[in-house]
């Protein structure tokens, strides 16, 4: 099968993450996590970020938190309060504010997107590939996610 078709299929499967309802979080000691989304090229639309705390949350598209903020060139910063453990972050720039990650022929996204631990080369992976350690502590943890567009 053509490599572009495989990448497109993986992107569409992985990028439909942000539309689930956030699951309620159990109360426990939380840590402040500051996520900076870079490579924003236009201030139109909305940046949509979802946080997933498990493989199941990631696969079933049931984020523990979803945040929407106005797009701002060249970057946007979102601060979350998360329990220590592991978390994968998914983001896309809904440039036309229609609530969807729009895709073209073969399912290739037309709007910029990103994942934690993703450099834009090849198809995105699963929770294991994109997870970030959220250690216990009081200092703010900083994470940067660059947007990519094919």
Short mmCIF file of C-alpha atoms in Angstrom, two decimals:
data_model
loop_
_atom_site.label_atom_id
_atom_site.label_comp_id
_atom_site.label_asym_id
_atom_site.label_seq_id
_atom_site.Cartn_x
_atom_site.Cartn_y
_atom_site.Cartn_z
CA UNK A 1 0.00 0.00 0.00
CA UNK A 2 1.19 3.51 -0.75
CA UNK A 3 3.08 5.14 2.16
CA UNK A 4 1.07 8.38 1.81
CA UNK A 5 -2.19 6.44 2.15
CA UNK A 6 -0.94 4.77 5.33
CA UNK A 7 0.21 8.09 6.77
CA UNK A 8 -3.11 9.73 5.87
CA UNK A 9 -5.11 6.91 7.47
CA UNK A 10 -3.00 7.07 10.63
CA UNK A 11 -3.36 10.86 10.80
CA UNK A 12 -7.12 10.78 10.49
CA UNK A 13 -7.44 8.05 13.10
CA UNK A 14 -5.15 9.87 15.49
CA UNK A 15 -6.44 13.38 14.84
CA UNK A 16 -10.09 12.78 15.65
CA UNK A 17 -9.08 12.88 19.31
CA UNK A 18 -10.49 16.19 20.45
CA UNK A 19 -14.18 15.58 20.08
CA UNK A 20 -14.85 13.30 23.03
CA UNK A 21 -16.22 14.50 26.33
CA UNK A 22 -13.66 14.96 29.06
CA UNK A 23 -13.92 12.28 31.72
CA UNK A 24 -14.26 13.43 35.32
CA UNK A 25 -10.97 13.47 37.21
CA UNK A 26 -10.53 11.96 40.64
CA UNK A 27 -9.28 14.42 43.22
CA UNK A 28 -5.60 13.93 44.01
CA UNK A 29 -2.46 16.01 44.20
CA UNK A 30 -2.17 17.88 40.91
CA UNK A 31 0.65 19.60 39.11
CA UNK A 32 0.54 22.67 36.92
CA UNK A 33 1.45 21.85 33.31
CA UNK A 34 2.07 24.69 30.85
CA UNK A 35 1.73 23.66 27.20
CA UNK A 36 2.97 26.02 24.52
CA UNK A 37 1.70 25.40 20.99
CA UNK A 38 4.11 26.84 18.43
CA UNK A 39 4.10 27.38 14.66
CA UNK A 40 0.70 29.11 14.67
CA UNK A 41 0.60 31.00 11.38
CA UNK A 42 -2.78 32.74 11.56
CA UNK A 43 -4.87 34.24 14.33
CA UNK A 44 -8.12 33.02 12.81
CA UNK A 45 -9.89 30.13 14.48
CA UNK A 46 -9.33 28.19 17.67
CA UNK A 47 -6.58 26.02 19.14
CA UNK A 48 -8.07 22.78 20.53
CA UNK A 49 -5.98 20.77 23.02
CA UNK A 50 -6.91 17.45 24.59
CA UNK A 51 -5.09 15.61 27.38
CA UNK A 52 -5.22 11.80 27.69
CA UNK A 53 -4.03 10.00 30.81
CA UNK A 54 -4.08 6.41 29.52
CA UNK A 55 -3.95 4.22 26.42
CA UNK A 56 -7.70 3.69 26.78
CA UNK A 57 -8.42 7.42 26.95
CA UNK A 58 -6.27 7.98 23.85
CA UNK A 59 -7.75 5.09 21.83
CA UNK A 60 -11.36 5.82 22.74
CA UNK A 61 -10.91 9.59 22.28
CA UNK A 62 -12.08 10.30 25.82
CA UNK A 63 -9.75 13.05 27.08
CA UNK A 64 -9.47 13.91 30.75
CA UNK A 65 -9.42 17.57 29.69
CA UNK A 66 -10.18 19.48 26.51
CA UNK A 67 -9.34 23.17 26.22
CA UNK A 68 -10.18 25.60 23.44
CA UNK A 69 -8.42 28.96 23.19
CA UNK A 70 -8.31 31.66 20.51
CA UNK A 71 -5.41 31.27 18.08
CA UNK A 72 -2.63 33.80 18.45
CA UNK A 73 0.44 34.17 16.18
CA UNK A 74 3.10 32.77 16.71
CA UNK A 75 2.16 30.68 19.78
CA UNK A 76 -0.48 29.99 22.41
CA UNK A 77 0.04 28.82 25.96
CA UNK A 78 -2.45 26.69 27.86
CA UNK A 79 -2.09 25.85 31.53
CA UNK A 80 -3.65 22.67 32.91
CA UNK A 81 -3.77 21.13 36.35
CA UNK A 82 -3.02 17.40 36.00
CA UNK A 83 -2.35 14.48 38.29
CA UNK A 84 1.17 13.09 38.28
CA UNK A 85 1.64 10.09 35.99
CA UNK A 86 1.67 9.89 32.21
CA UNK A 87 -0.27 12.03 29.75
CA UNK A 88 -0.40 12.39 25.95
CA UNK A 89 -1.43 15.71 24.43
CA UNK A 90 -3.17 16.23 21.09
CA UNK A 91 -3.75 19.61 19.48
CA UNK A 92 -5.13 21.07 16.28
CA UNK A 93 -5.76 24.54 14.90
CA UNK A 94 -9.41 24.78 13.86
CA UNK A 95 -8.69 27.60 11.41
CA UNK A 96 -12.28 27.92 10.19
CA UNK A 97 -13.94 27.34 13.61
CA UNK A 98 -16.22 24.59 12.34
CA UNK A 99 -15.40 22.24 15.22
CA UNK A 100 -13.72 19.65 12.99
CA UNK A 101 -10.22 18.79 11.91
CA UNK A 102 -10.82 19.21 8.20
CA UNK A 103 -9.18 16.74 5.83
CA UNK A 104 -8.73 16.57 2.11
CA UNK A 105 -8.29 13.77 -0.36
CA UNK A 106 -7.08 10.53 1.26
CA UNK A 107 -7.80 11.90 4.73
CA UNK A 108 -4.77 14.16 4.92
CA UNK A 109 -5.51 16.99 7.39
CA UNK A 110 -5.93 20.44 5.88
CA UNK A 111 -5.53 22.12 9.26
CA UNK A 112 -2.38 22.17 11.40
CA UNK A 113 -2.11 19.57 14.18
CA UNK A 114 0.38 18.22 16.68
CA UNK A 115 1.01 15.70 19.44
CA UNK A 116 3.37 15.59 22.39
CA UNK A 117 6.62 13.90 21.31
CA UNK A 118 5.78 14.22 17.59
CA UNK A 119 8.10 15.87 15.08
CA UNK A 120 5.76 15.68 12.08
CA UNK A 121 7.78 13.00 10.33
CA UNK A 122 5.76 9.92 9.52
CA UNK A 123 2.42 8.96 10.97
CA UNK A 124 1.53 9.81 14.56
CA UNK A 125 1.58 6.90 16.96
CA UNK A 126 -0.30 5.64 19.95
CA UNK A 127 -0.38 6.71 23.59
CA UNK A 128 2.95 5.01 24.29
CA UNK A 129 4.69 7.10 21.60
CA UNK A 130 3.16 10.43 22.65
CA UNK A 131 3.05 10.14 26.43
CA UNK A 132 4.91 12.59 28.67
CA UNK A 133 5.83 11.97 32.30
CA UNK A 134 4.07 14.30 34.72
CA UNK A 135 6.17 13.94 37.87
CA UNK A 136 4.90 14.97 41.29
CA UNK A 137 6.09 18.40 42.34
CA UNK A 138 5.11 21.99 42.81
CA UNK A 139 6.98 23.68 39.95
CA UNK A 140 5.19 24.23 36.66
CA UNK A 141 6.10 21.66 34.02
CA UNK A 142 6.62 23.19 30.54
CA UNK A 143 5.86 21.25 27.34
CA UNK A 144 6.12 22.55 23.76
CA UNK A 145 4.06 21.12 20.90
CA UNK A 146 4.80 22.43 17.39
CA UNK A 147 1.96 22.38 14.87
CA UNK A 148 2.62 20.65 11.57
CA UNK A 149 0.71 20.75 8.30
CA UNK A 150 1.02 18.45 5.31
#
